[in-house]
mmCIF file of C-alpha atoms in Angstrom:
data_model
loop_
_atom_site.group_PDB
_atom_site.id
_atom_site.type_symbol
_atom_site.label_atom_id
_atom_site.label_comp_id
_atom_site.label_asym_id
_atom_site.label_seq_id
_atom_site.Cartn_x
_atom_site.Cartn_y
_atom_site.Cartn_z
ATOM 1 C CA UNK E 1 76.205 117.633 121.099
ATOM 2 C CA UNK E 2 73.448 119.142 119.289
ATOM 3 C CA UNK E 3 69.998 119.142 121.115
ATOM 4 C CA UNK E 4 68.323 117.336 118.483
ATOM 5 C CA UNK E 5 67.238 113.755 118.934
ATOM 6 C CA UNK E 6 66.966 112.933 115.072
ATOM 7 C CA UNK E 7 70.612 112.195 114.112
ATOM 8 C CA UNK E 8 69.748 111.729 110.471
ATOM 9 C CA UNK E 9 71.860 113.982 108.274
ATOM 10 C CA UNK E 10 70.626 115.025 104.876
ATOM 11 C CA UNK E 11 71.810 112.941 102.094
ATOM 12 C CA UNK E 12 73.643 115.932 100.654
ATOM 13 C CA UNK E 13 75.976 116.032 103.645
ATOM 14 C CA UNK E 14 76.947 112.525 102.992
ATOM 15 C CA UNK E 15 77.773 113.416 99.412
ATOM 16 C CA UNK E 16 79.519 116.529 100.268
ATOM 17 C CA UNK E 17 81.704 114.545 102.750
ATOM 18 C CA UNK E 18 82.835 112.361 99.933
ATOM 19 C CA UNK E 19 83.444 115.079 97.517
ATOM 20 C CA UNK E 20 85.349 117.053 100.105
ATOM 21 C CA UNK E 21 87.353 113.769 100.765
ATOM 22 C CA UNK E 22 88.113 113.678 97.197
ATOM 23 C CA UNK E 23 89.485 117.209 97.002
ATOM 24 C CA UNK E 24 91.456 116.434 100.166
ATOM 25 C CA UNK E 25 93.162 113.656 98.392
ATOM 26 C CA UNK E 26 93.605 115.456 95.137
ATOM 27 C CA UNK E 27 95.340 118.248 97.090
ATOM 28 C CA UNK E 28 97.782 115.607 98.417
ATOM 29 C CA UNK E 29 98.287 113.622 95.109
ATOM 30 C CA UNK E 30 101.285 113.487 92.874
ATOM 31 C CA UNK E 31 103.830 114.846 95.498
ATOM 32 C CA UNK E 32 106.253 112.113 96.035
ATOM 33 C CA UNK E 33 108.397 112.074 99.108
ATOM 34 C CA UNK E 34 109.716 115.302 100.272
ATOM 35 C CA UNK E 35 108.893 117.126 96.904
ATOM 36 C CA UNK E 36 106.741 119.539 98.947
ATOM 37 C CA UNK E 37 106.866 123.042 97.441
ATOM 38 C CA UNK E 38 105.132 126.518 98.942
ATOM 39 C CA UNK E 39 102.487 126.178 96.162
ATOM 40 C CA UNK E 40 101.550 122.514 97.169
ATOM 41 C CA UNK E 41 101.258 123.717 100.941
ATOM 42 C CA UNK E 42 99.069 126.799 100.046
ATOM 43 C CA UNK E 43 96.671 124.778 98.016
ATOM 44 C CA UNK E 44 96.517 121.996 100.706
ATOM 45 C CA UNK E 45 96.219 124.258 103.394
ATOM 46 C CA UNK E 46 93.369 126.247 101.662
ATOM 47 C CA UNK E 47 91.655 122.976 101.051
ATOM 48 C CA UNK E 48 91.935 121.929 104.768
ATOM 49 C CA UNK E 49 90.828 125.274 106.088
ATOM 50 C CA UNK E 50 87.769 125.233 103.777
ATOM 51 C CA UNK E 51 87.002 121.429 104.642
ATOM 52 C CA UNK E 52 87.435 122.261 108.544
ATOM 53 C CA UNK E 53 85.147 125.337 108.618
ATOM 54 C CA UNK E 54 82.652 123.253 106.724
ATOM 55 C CA UNK E 55 82.864 119.992 108.908
ATOM 56 C CA UNK E 56 82.731 122.440 112.005
ATOM 57 C CA UNK E 57 79.249 123.546 110.796
ATOM 58 C CA UNK E 58 78.120 119.994 110.260
ATOM 59 C CA UNK E 59 79.020 118.715 113.641
ATOM 60 C CA UNK E 60 77.477 121.951 115.158
ATOM 61 C CA UNK E 61 74.239 121.221 113.499
ATOM 62 C CA UNK E 62 74.183 117.350 113.625
ATOM 63 C CA UNK E 63 76.920 116.005 115.692
ATOM 64 C CA UNK E 64 79.667 113.495 114.496
ATOM 65 C CA UNK E 65 78.660 112.009 111.194
ATOM 66 C CA UNK E 66 78.358 108.324 112.274
ATOM 67 C CA UNK E 67 78.439 105.407 109.908
ATOM 68 C CA UNK E 68 74.562 104.645 110.349
ATOM 69 C CA UNK E 69 73.775 108.402 109.660
ATOM 70 C CA UNK E 70 76.030 108.859 106.372
ATOM 71 C CA UNK E 71 77.394 105.366 105.360
ATOM 72 C CA UNK E 72 80.953 103.945 105.828
ATOM 73 C CA UNK E 73 82.438 105.964 102.950
ATOM 74 C CA UNK E 74 81.242 109.497 104.272
ATOM 75 C CA UNK E 75 82.049 108.193 107.822
ATOM 76 C CA UNK E 76 85.679 107.726 106.729
ATOM 77 C CA UNK E 77 85.601 111.132 105.026
ATOM 78 C CA UNK E 78 84.532 112.771 108.127
ATOM 79 C CA UNK E 79 87.496 111.273 109.856
ATOM 80 C CA UNK E 80 89.972 112.240 107.239
ATOM 81 C CA UNK E 81 88.986 116.112 107.303
ATOM 82 C CA UNK E 82 89.236 116.136 111.027
ATOM 83 C CA UNK E 83 92.713 114.223 110.583
ATOM 84 C CA UNK E 84 93.901 117.133 108.293
ATOM 85 C CA UNK E 85 92.414 119.823 110.441
ATOM 86 C CA UNK E 86 95.827 120.436 111.839
ATOM 87 C CA UNK E 87 95.543 124.187 111.567
ATOM 88 C CA UNK E 88 92.879 124.041 114.446
ATOM 89 C CA UNK E 89 94.187 121.539 117.190
ATOM 90 C CA UNK E 90 91.201 122.925 119.402
ATOM 91 C CA UNK E 91 88.758 121.571 116.730
ATOM 92 C CA UNK E 92 90.832 118.248 116.367
ATOM 93 C CA UNK E 93 90.591 117.508 120.033
ATOM 94 C CA UNK E 94 86.765 118.080 119.808
ATOM 95 C CA UNK E 95 86.574 115.800 116.998
ATOM 96 C CA UNK E 96 88.710 113.025 118.823
ATOM 97 C CA UNK E 97 86.145 112.968 121.824
ATOM 98 C CA UNK E 98 83.189 112.616 119.302
ATOM 99 C CA UNK E 99 84.906 110.074 117.377
ATOM 100 C CA UNK E 100 85.880 108.265 120.528
ATOM 101 C CA UNK E 101 82.132 108.087 121.529
ATOM 102 C CA UNK E 102 81.334 106.782 117.857
ATOM 103 C CA UNK E 103 83.830 104.086 118.107
ATOM 104 C CA UNK E 104 82.360 102.913 121.479
ATOM 105 C CA UNK E 105 78.980 103.024 120.101
ATOM 106 C CA UNK E 106 80.051 100.700 117.082
ATOM 107 C CA UNK E 107 79.654 103.758 114.694
ATOM 108 C CA UNK E 108 83.054 104.328 113.665
ATOM 109 C CA UNK E 109 86.345 102.497 112.834
ATOM 110 C CA UNK E 110 88.809 101.931 115.869
ATOM 111 C CA UNK E 111 91.656 102.330 113.382
ATOM 112 C CA UNK E 112 90.356 105.959 112.650
ATOM 113 C CA UNK E 113 90.388 106.957 116.412
ATOM 114 C CA UNK E 114 93.855 105.451 116.695
ATOM 115 C CA UNK E 115 95.172 107.936 113.701
ATOM 116 C CA UNK E 116 93.205 110.953 115.180
ATOM 117 C CA UNK E 117 94.557 110.118 118.829
ATOM 118 C CA UNK E 118 98.101 109.969 117.462
ATOM 119 C CA UNK E 119 97.800 113.094 115.419
ATOM 120 C CA UNK E 120 96.259 115.277 118.458
ATOM 121 C CA UNK E 121 99.171 113.740 120.718
ATOM 122 C CA UNK E 122 101.934 114.673 118.291
ATOM 123 C CA UNK E 123 100.243 118.227 117.904
ATOM 124 C CA UNK E 124 100.413 118.507 121.629
ATOM 125 C CA UNK E 125 104.148 117.561 121.506
ATOM 126 C CA UNK E 126 103.489 114.216 123.180
ATOM 127 C CA UNK E 127 104.637 110.853 121.781
ATOM 128 C CA UNK E 128 101.970 109.028 119.814
ATOM 129 C CA UNK E 129 100.443 105.727 120.920
ATOM 130 C CA UNK E 130 99.816 103.749 117.711
ATOM 131 C CA UNK E 131 102.743 104.671 115.286
ATOM 132 C CA UNK E 132 100.583 106.173 112.693
ATOM 133 C CA UNK E 133 102.561 109.402 112.252
ATOM 134 C CA UNK E 134 105.671 109.522 110.217
ATOM 135 C CA UNK E 135 108.388 112.085 109.360
ATOM 136 C CA UNK E 136 111.925 112.495 108.195
ATOM 137 C CA UNK E 137 113.108 113.188 111.593
ATOM 138 C CA UNK E 138 113.331 116.453 113.431
ATOM 139 C CA UNK E 139 115.832 117.956 110.990
ATOM 140 C CA UNK E 140 113.677 116.728 108.019
ATOM 141 C CA UNK E 141 116.962 115.121 106.636
ATOM 142 C CA UNK E 142 116.697 111.376 107.858
ATOM 143 C CA UNK E 143 114.794 108.202 106.358
ATOM 144 C CA UNK E 144 110.990 108.043 106.701
ATOM 145 C CA UNK E 145 110.164 106.965 110.212
ATOM 146 C CA UNK E 146 107.585 107.000 112.853
ATOM 147 C CA UNK E 147 107.413 110.048 115.063
ATOM 148 C CA UNK E 148 108.058 109.240 118.781
ATOM 149 C CA UNK E 149 106.058 106.530 120.380
ATOM 150 C CA UNK E 150 105.120 105.989 123.870
ATOM 151 C CA UNK E 151 106.075 102.488 125.163
ATOM 152 C CA UNK E 152 107.315 101.327 121.861
ATOM 153 C CA UNK E 153 107.448 97.879 122.981
ATOM 154 C CA UNK E 154 103.996 97.717 123.235
ATOM 155 C CA UNK E 155 103.103 99.383 119.970
ATOM 156 C CA UNK E 156 102.097 96.380 117.876
ATOM 157 C CA UNK E 157 99.761 95.131 120.827
ATOM 158 C CA UNK E 158 98.025 98.653 120.619
ATOM 159 C CA UNK E 159 97.908 98.463 116.780
ATOM 160 C CA UNK E 160 96.396 95.110 116.611
ATOM 161 C CA UNK E 161 93.669 96.186 119.137
ATOM 162 C CA UNK E 162 92.401 98.557 116.689
ATOM 163 C CA UNK E 163 93.137 96.409 113.547
ATOM 164 C CA UNK E 164 96.121 97.979 112.147
ATOM 165 C CA UNK E 165 99.075 95.867 110.805
ATOM 166 C CA UNK E 166 102.632 95.878 112.693
ATOM 167 C CA UNK E 167 104.559 98.920 112.753
ATOM 168 C CA UNK E 168 107.268 97.288 110.883
ATOM 169 C CA UNK E 169 104.745 96.461 108.032
ATOM 170 C CA UNK E 170 103.459 99.806 108.161
ATOM 171 C CA UNK E 171 106.888 101.397 108.078
ATOM 172 C CA UNK E 172 107.953 99.102 104.948
ATOM 173 C CA UNK E 173 104.895 99.773 103.177
ATOM 174 C CA UNK E 174 105.107 103.583 103.395
ATOM 175 C CA UNK E 175 108.640 103.600 102.449
ATOM 176 C CA UNK E 176 107.820 101.580 99.399
ATOM 177 C CA UNK E 177 105.288 103.824 98.549
ATOM 178 C CA UNK E 178 107.230 107.112 99.219
ATOM 179 C CA UNK E 179 108.255 107.642 95.687
ATOM 180 C CA UNK E 180 105.068 106.258 94.101
ATOM 181 C CA UNK E 181 101.542 107.173 94.425
ATOM 182 C CA UNK E 182 100.290 109.016 97.079
ATOM 183 C CA UNK E 183 98.304 107.360 100.312
ATOM 184 C CA UNK E 184 94.724 106.476 100.248
ATOM 185 C CA UNK E 185 92.571 108.118 102.822
ATOM 186 C CA UNK E 186 92.959 104.969 104.984
ATOM 187 C CA UNK E 187 96.439 105.970 105.719
ATOM 188 C CA UNK E 188 95.839 109.257 107.348
ATOM 189 C CA UNK E 189 99.375 110.325 106.798
ATOM 190 C CA UNK E 190 100.232 113.552 108.212
ATOM 191 C CA UNK E 191 100.372 116.574 105.769
ATOM 192 C CA UNK E 192 100.647 119.582 108.324
ATOM 193 C CA UNK E 193 99.884 123.231 107.489
ATOM 194 C CA UNK E 194 101.420 124.599 110.527
ATOM 195 C CA UNK E 195 105.005 124.402 109.019
ATOM 196 C CA UNK E 196 106.005 121.122 110.746
#
């Protein structure tokens, strides 16, 4: 945590968070289902690397961008940039700890913590807790499905505790959207840059 006692971030940081979220989503738009080619990954990974480097500087200087510091849209943007920092798992773990603190302080959304928790767990090769991370199976040839989940019988209870719908409802929504418009920032769907 930075040593400063004034957590106020400059307004331009909040605006830049939102602009970077928009770039992140633009890099992921228009690519339905599995139609992900090398050009897509190169562009998405470049956007992610640039966003991650910038977010690191913001966090080093100001700490985690909390809702009261930057507003709800920019706070969502901070989470999304961390969510897509797959190329830097150490940074994602750092963000997870900061986001956890912000959630406990009422300064971030619990659902964002659930998505980032699952992302970090899956990057570590461990089962996810909330069922937010999907794939087409280990061989990339199956239907869209949740990645492995710990204690799957209790997943809906955990999802409910952070304001998410049931896993069945979420799975159905993702499958319906699979060939349509790309996900909103709230979905936090996985677009890795580690070749997964």
